Amino acid sequence: MRKLMRKRHFHLPRIAAMFLLALSVVLHPDAGMGSTERQPKTHTTLSDETVIKPAEKPAEAQTAADKIRSEILRIAQDNAAVQAKAEKRREEAKAARYDQSIYGALKHQGLTEEHIAKWRHKHPLSTLNRLDKLPPAKQRSVADTATFIRKVNPNIPHETAWREACALVFYSVKYGVPANLAVGIAKAESHFNPNAKSSAGALGVMQVMWKVHNGMLRAKGIAPTRDHMFDPERGVEAGVLILSRYISAYGTVQKALNRYYGGISNSYLKKVNKNMAQLKSHSEAMGY
């Protein structure tokens, strides 16, 4: 019996140590038997050498999600900025009184919309007061003509050039005459000088023989006086009206021009055609 007890006492410490070791392995399976920690596997290789990488750790996945959210937010902000700019342009277009060609021509001459406003106020009956009612294409024609007049004759004041330009386009529409034809005649007759007069008695921008056309002018409410013929707009109206009557009466522009000139003249026809070509080239160069 004593021998048996001695054997039991001898094995108890060893059994206890083995039990504790087994328990630690169960509770901490990743821990090695030695002091060196086992490195975690970063991938699994199948029998066909295909590598399967483990899923991202939660922290890495969160970082990727944050990057995606930031990119989505940036794109949304960029789109919002683009839409805001587009809306601003639409609002500016609504607020603009005139076609952009008018503003472009004014800027080209060192002027602003305020100049037109001042001229409108100064001349209540001016066609400039109807400029904003003209279709965009006609406003572009006014812009082209105003800058063309100043290019041809820099001595013409800006105010006079714009009044003449608007009158040439407005009355061409009113009386059914091509505006470029009226501009070509005005350049040939006076170089756009409203104070021009000839030895034969023709006056103004269009060099109207006002005494000859007294009845026609009165019938349209145009006073056949020297002052009216020297007015940049009344003189233009008188000339365009007479030209329209000649076109209707003679059927062709060429015959109407001969009648306007007072005789058959190929040189006059060539001059008018050349002026029209110059206006076209000027318009293309300005880009309105």
GROMACS .gro file of C-alpha atoms in nm:
model
  288
    1MET     CA    1   0.000   0.000   0.000
    2ARG     CA    2   0.276   0.242   0.086
    3LYS     CA    3   0.449   0.161  -0.240
    4LEU     CA    4   0.130   0.242  -0.433
    5MET     CA    5   0.093   0.579  -0.262
    6ARG     CA    6   0.451   0.669  -0.337
    7LYS     CA    7   0.393   0.595  -0.708
    8ARG     CA    8   0.079   0.815  -0.714
    9HIS     CA    9   0.265   1.105  -0.550
   10PHE     CA   10   0.539   1.064  -0.804
   11HIS     CA   11   0.303   1.097  -1.110
   12LEU     CA   12   0.065   1.374  -0.989
   13PRO     CA   13   0.288   1.677  -1.070
   14ARG     CA   14   0.367   1.541  -1.418
   15ILE     CA   15  -0.001   1.475  -1.491
   16ALA     CA   16  -0.099   1.823  -1.372
   17ALA     CA   17   0.163   1.983  -1.597
   18MET     CA   18   0.048   1.785  -1.899
   19PHE     CA   19  -0.315   1.879  -1.825
   20LEU     CA   20  -0.232   2.251  -1.810
   21LEU     CA   21  -0.036   2.228  -2.135
   22ALA     CA   22  -0.325   2.058  -2.313
   23LEU     CA   23  -0.568   2.316  -2.177
   24SER     CA   24  -0.353   2.605  -2.304
   25VAL     CA   25  -0.341   2.451  -2.654
   26VAL     CA   26  -0.718   2.420  -2.662
   27LEU     CA   27  -0.775   2.776  -2.542
   28HIS     CA   28  -0.503   2.933  -2.762
   29PRO     CA   29  -0.474   2.726  -3.078
   30ASP     CA   30  -0.277   2.999  -3.266
   31ALA     CA   31  -0.002   3.001  -3.006
   32GLY     CA   32   0.305   2.793  -3.086
   33MET     CA   33   0.483   2.559  -2.858
   34GLY     CA   34   0.786   2.779  -2.853
   35SER     CA   35   0.844   3.149  -2.807
   36THR     CA   36   0.809   3.234  -3.183
   37GLU     CA   37   0.457   3.332  -3.299
   38ARG     CA   38   0.319   3.166  -3.611
   39GLN     CA   39   0.276   3.410  -3.901
   40PRO     CA   40  -0.080   3.428  -4.033
   41LYS     CA   41  -0.137   3.297  -4.387
   42THR     CA   42  -0.198   3.569  -4.645
   43HIS     CA   43  -0.335   3.336  -4.910
   44THR     CA   44  -0.433   2.980  -4.988
   45THR     CA   45  -0.286   2.789  -5.279
   46LEU     CA   46  -0.498   2.518  -5.436
   47SER     CA   47  -0.363   2.204  -5.594
   48ASP     CA   48  -0.366   2.369  -5.939
   49GLU     CA   49  -0.157   2.656  -5.797
   50THR     CA   50  -0.454   2.897  -5.802
   51VAL     CA   51  -0.404   3.157  -5.533
   52ILE     CA   52  -0.705   3.255  -5.326
   53LYS     CA   53  -0.652   3.572  -5.125
   54PRO     CA   54  -0.849   3.619  -4.806
   55ALA     CA   55  -1.114   3.889  -4.780
   56GLU     CA   56  -1.005   4.235  -4.672
   57LYS     CA   57  -0.988   4.303  -4.306
   58PRO     CA   58  -1.264   4.528  -4.168
   59ALA     CA   59  -1.031   4.831  -4.136
   60GLU     CA   60  -0.911   4.800  -4.496
   61ALA     CA   61  -1.268   4.759  -4.623
   62GLN     CA   62  -1.374   5.069  -4.431
   63THR     CA   63  -1.090   5.272  -4.589
   64ALA     CA   64  -1.194   5.161  -4.940
   65ALA     CA   65  -1.556   5.250  -4.869
   66ASP     CA   66  -1.452   5.595  -4.748
   67LYS     CA   67  -1.258   5.652  -5.070
   68ILE     CA   68  -1.559   5.553  -5.280
   69ARG     CA   69  -1.786   5.783  -5.081
   70SER     CA   70  -1.538   6.070  -5.121
   71GLU     CA   71  -1.520   6.017  -5.498
   72ILE     CA   72  -1.900   6.005  -5.528
   73LEU     CA   73  -1.925   6.326  -5.325
   74ARG     CA   74  -1.663   6.497  -5.545
   75ILE     CA   75  -1.846   6.397  -5.865
   76ALA     CA   76  -2.175   6.520  -5.722
   77GLN     CA   77  -2.018   6.853  -5.628
   78ASP     CA   78  -1.866   6.891  -5.975
   79ASN     CA   79  -2.201   6.819  -6.139
   80ALA     CA   80  -2.371   7.069  -5.912
   81ALA     CA   81  -2.115   7.335  -6.006
   82VAL     CA   82  -2.166   7.270  -6.378
   83GLN     CA   83  -2.543   7.290  -6.339
   84ALA     CA   84  -2.511   7.613  -6.142
   85LYS     CA   85  -2.300   7.772  -6.415
   86ALA     CA   86  -2.546   7.662  -6.683
   87GLU     CA   87  -2.835   7.804  -6.484
   88LYS     CA   88  -2.648   8.130  -6.438
   89ARG     CA   89  -2.592   8.157  -6.813
   90ARG     CA   90  -2.961   8.092  -6.875
   91GLU     CA   91  -3.058   8.361  -6.627
   92GLU     CA   92  -2.814   8.606  -6.785
   93ALA     CA   93  -2.957   8.529  -7.128
   94LYS     CA   94  -3.308   8.598  -6.998
   95ALA     CA   95  -3.194   8.923  -6.839
   96ALA     CA   96  -3.010   9.038  -7.154
   97ARG     CA   97  -3.208   9.295  -7.347
   98TYR     CA   98  -3.032   9.245  -7.678
   99ASP     CA   99  -2.878   8.970  -7.884
  100GLN     CA  100  -2.520   8.888  -7.789
  101SER     CA  101  -2.402   9.037  -8.120
  102ILE     CA  102  -2.508   9.382  -7.999
  103TYR     CA  103  -2.302   9.347  -7.682
  104GLY     CA  104  -2.010   9.216  -7.886
  105ALA     CA  105  -2.021   9.514  -8.124
  106LEU     CA  106  -2.049   9.759  -7.835
  107LYS     CA  107  -1.752   9.600  -7.659
  108HIS     CA  108  -1.553   9.610  -7.984
  109GLN     CA  109  -1.609   9.986  -7.994
  110GLY     CA  110  -1.540  10.042  -7.626
  111LEU     CA  111  -1.909  10.103  -7.554
  112THR     CA  112  -2.171   9.949  -7.326
  113GLU     CA  113  -2.546   9.900  -7.318
  114GLU     CA  114  -2.568  10.226  -7.125
  115HIS     CA  115  -2.469  10.418  -7.437
  116ILE     CA  116  -2.767  10.280  -7.628
  117ALA     CA  117  -2.990  10.361  -7.331
  118LYS     CA  118  -2.865  10.720  -7.336
  119TRP     CA  119  -2.922  10.753  -7.712
  120ARG     CA  120  -3.270  10.605  -7.681
  121HIS     CA  121  -3.357  10.860  -7.415
  122LYS     CA  122  -3.209  11.143  -7.619
  123HIS     CA  123  -3.404  11.045  -7.932
  124PRO     CA  124  -3.747  10.911  -7.827
  125LEU     CA  125  -3.851  10.847  -8.190
  126SER     CA  126  -3.527  10.669  -8.281
  127THR     CA  127  -3.542  10.317  -8.420
  128LEU     CA  128  -3.298  10.230  -8.141
  129ASN     CA  129  -3.605  10.222  -7.918
  130ARG     CA  130  -3.722   9.923  -8.123
  131LEU     CA  131  -3.387   9.746  -8.141
  132ASP     CA  132  -3.472   9.494  -7.870
  133LYS     CA  133  -3.792   9.402  -8.057
  134LEU     CA  134  -3.603   9.299  -8.370
  135PRO     CA  135  -3.537   8.926  -8.426
  136PRO     CA  136  -3.185   8.809  -8.333
  137ALA     CA  137  -3.080   8.788  -8.699
  138LYS     CA  138  -3.180   9.150  -8.757
  139GLN     CA  139  -3.002   9.260  -8.441
  140ARG     CA  140  -2.689   9.092  -8.572
  141SER     CA  141  -2.736   9.288  -8.894
  142VAL     CA  142  -2.751   9.610  -8.692
  143ALA     CA  143  -2.432   9.514  -8.506
  144ASP     CA  144  -2.255   9.436  -8.834
  145THR     CA  145  -2.369   9.760  -8.994
  146ALA     CA  146  -2.281   9.982  -8.697
  147THR     CA  147  -1.924   9.852  -8.686
  148PHE     CA  148  -1.901   9.861  -9.067
  149ILE     CA  149  -2.002  10.228  -9.077
  150ARG     CA  150  -1.731  10.320  -8.828
  151LYS     CA  151  -1.477  10.114  -9.021
  152VAL     CA  152  -1.563  10.286  -9.349
  153ASN     CA  153  -1.586  10.634  -9.202
  154PRO     CA  154  -1.424  10.679  -8.858
  155ASN     CA  155  -1.541  11.041  -8.856
  156ILE     CA  156  -1.899  10.926  -8.801
  157PRO     CA  157  -1.975  10.948  -8.425
  158HIS     CA  158  -2.072  10.625  -8.251
  159GLU     CA  159  -2.418  10.759  -8.178
  160THR     CA  160  -2.482  10.848  -8.543
  161ALA     CA  161  -2.341  10.515  -8.665
  162TRP     CA  162  -2.574  10.316  -8.441
  163ARG     CA  163  -2.876  10.528  -8.532
  164GLU     CA  164  -2.802  10.488  -8.903
  165ALA     CA  165  -2.738  10.115  -8.868
  166CYS     CA  166  -3.061  10.052  -8.681
  167ALA     CA  167  -3.258  10.268  -8.927
  168LEU     CA  168  -3.108  10.091  -9.230
  169VAL     CA  169  -3.212   9.751  -9.094
  170PHE     CA  170  -3.547   9.857  -8.949
  171TYR     CA  171  -3.673  10.040  -9.259
  172SER     CA  172  -3.540   9.770  -9.489
  173VAL     CA  173  -3.768   9.528  -9.306
  174LYS     CA  174  -4.056   9.774  -9.309
  175TYR     CA  175  -4.037   9.848  -9.682
  176GLY     CA  176  -3.923   9.506  -9.803
  177VAL     CA  177  -3.573   9.597  -9.921
  178PRO     CA  178  -3.260   9.383  -9.861
  179ALA     CA  179  -3.070   9.553  -9.579
  180ASN     CA  180  -2.731   9.487  -9.736
  181LEU     CA  181  -2.849   9.661 -10.054
  182ALA     CA  182  -2.953   9.968  -9.855
  183VAL     CA  183  -2.615   9.970  -9.677
  184GLY     CA  184  -2.433   9.936 -10.009
  185ILE     CA  185  -2.619  10.235 -10.150
  186ALA     CA  186  -2.560  10.448  -9.838
  187LYS     CA  187  -2.186  10.385  -9.864
  188ALA     CA  188  -2.184  10.464 -10.237
  189GLU     CA  189  -2.391  10.781 -10.197
  190SER     CA  190  -2.240  10.949  -9.891
  191HIS     CA  191  -1.995  10.723  -9.706
  192PHE     CA  192  -2.264  10.731  -9.436
  193ASN     CA  193  -2.229  11.106  -9.385
  194PRO     CA  194  -2.573  11.239  -9.280
  195ASN     CA  195  -2.468  11.594  -9.368
  196ALA     CA  196  -2.370  11.512  -9.726
  197LYS     CA  197  -2.520  11.721 -10.005
  198SER     CA  198  -2.468  11.730 -10.379
  199SER     CA  199  -2.469  12.013 -10.629
  200ALA     CA  200  -2.793  11.868 -10.769
  201GLY     CA  201  -2.969  11.912 -10.435
  202ALA     CA  202  -2.953  11.555 -10.300
  203LEU     CA  203  -2.923  11.544  -9.921
  204GLY     CA  204  -2.833  11.311  -9.639
  205VAL     CA  205  -2.709  10.956  -9.598
  206MET     CA  206  -2.905  10.826  -9.897
  207GLN     CA  207  -2.870  11.147 -10.105
  208VAL     CA  208  -3.244  11.188 -10.150
  209MET     CA  209  -3.382  11.432 -10.405
  210TRP     CA  210  -3.639  11.545 -10.154
  211LYS     CA  211  -3.805  11.808 -10.371
  212VAL     CA  212  -3.864  11.556 -10.650
  213HIS     CA  213  -4.021  11.301 -10.414
  214ASN     CA  214  -4.221  11.550 -10.210
  215GLY     CA  215  -4.557  11.377 -10.257
  216MET     CA  216  -4.431  11.023 -10.191
  217LEU     CA  217  -4.257  11.128  -9.872
  218ARG     CA  218  -4.555  11.319  -9.740
  219ALA     CA  219  -4.781  11.022  -9.808
  220LYS     CA  220  -4.566  10.815  -9.571
  221GLY     CA  221  -4.552  11.083  -9.304
  222ILE     CA  222  -4.197  11.189  -9.386
  223ALA     CA  223  -4.159  11.565  -9.388
  224PRO     CA  224  -3.974  11.664  -9.710
  225THR     CA  225  -3.750  11.922  -9.547
  226ARG     CA  226  -3.376  11.978  -9.537
  227ASP     CA  227  -3.366  11.913  -9.164
  228HIS     CA  228  -3.536  11.576  -9.204
  229MET     CA  229  -3.308  11.470  -9.487
  230PHE     CA  230  -3.003  11.558  -9.276
  231ASP     CA  231  -3.137  11.354  -8.985
  232PRO     CA  232  -2.949  11.019  -8.977
  233GLU     CA  233  -3.271  10.818  -8.949
  234ARG     CA  234  -3.529  11.024  -9.141
  235GLY     CA  235  -3.290  11.050  -9.434
  236VAL     CA  236  -3.237  10.673  -9.431
  237GLU     CA  237  -3.611  10.609  -9.419
  238ALA     CA  238  -3.671  10.838  -9.716
  239GLY     CA  239  -3.403  10.668  -9.925
  240VAL     CA  240  -3.515  10.312  -9.843
  241LEU     CA  241  -3.878  10.403  -9.916
  242ILE     CA  242  -3.787  10.544 -10.260
  243LEU     CA  243  -3.571  10.239 -10.337
  244SER     CA  244  -3.857  10.003 -10.249
  245ARG     CA  245  -4.089  10.191 -10.487
  246TYR     CA  246  -3.835  10.165 -10.768
  247ILE     CA  247  -3.791   9.790 -10.714
  248SER     CA  248  -4.168   9.742 -10.726
  249ALA     CA  249  -4.207   9.962 -11.033
  250TYR     CA  250  -3.917   9.826 -11.241
  251GLY     CA  251  -3.911   9.465 -11.128
  252THR     CA  252  -3.535   9.419 -11.085
  253VAL     CA  253  -3.274   9.555 -10.849
  254GLN     CA  254  -3.051   9.657 -11.139
  255LYS     CA  255  -3.318   9.872 -11.302
  256ALA     CA  256  -3.414  10.013 -10.962
  257LEU     CA  257  -3.052  10.112 -10.898
  258ASN     CA  258  -3.029  10.283 -11.237
  259ARG     CA  259  -3.341  10.479 -11.153
  260TYR     CA  260  -3.211  10.564 -10.806
  261TYR     CA  261  -2.884  10.685 -10.957
  262GLY     CA  262  -3.066  10.885 -11.221
  263GLY     CA  263  -2.933  10.706 -11.526
  264ILE     CA  264  -2.771  10.388 -11.653
  265SER     CA  265  -2.431  10.346 -11.491
  266ASN     CA  266  -2.240  10.019 -11.476
  267SER     CA  267  -1.980  10.177 -11.251
  268TYR     CA  268  -2.250  10.264 -10.995
  269LEU     CA  269  -2.382   9.908 -11.000
  270LYS     CA  270  -2.030   9.772 -10.953
  271LYS     CA  271  -1.970  10.012 -10.666
  272VAL     CA  272  -2.286   9.905 -10.484
  273ASN     CA  273  -2.208   9.536 -10.538
  274LYS     CA  274  -1.854   9.590 -10.413
  275ASN     CA  275  -1.986   9.762 -10.102
  276MET     CA  276  -2.220   9.471 -10.035
  277ALA     CA  277  -1.930   9.227 -10.069
  278GLN     CA  278  -1.725   9.435  -9.825
  279LEU     CA  279  -2.010   9.429  -9.575
  280LYS     CA  280  -2.030   9.051  -9.605
  281SER     CA  281  -1.656   9.011  -9.549
  282HIS     CA  282  -1.674   9.244  -9.251
  283SER     CA  283  -1.962   9.046  -9.101
  284GLU     CA  284  -1.775   8.719  -9.141
  285ALA     CA  285  -1.463   8.868  -8.985
  286MET     CA  286  -1.655   9.003  -8.685
  287GLY     CA  287  -1.827   8.668  -8.636
  288TYR     CA  288  -2.165   8.801  -8.526
   0.00000   0.00000   0.00000
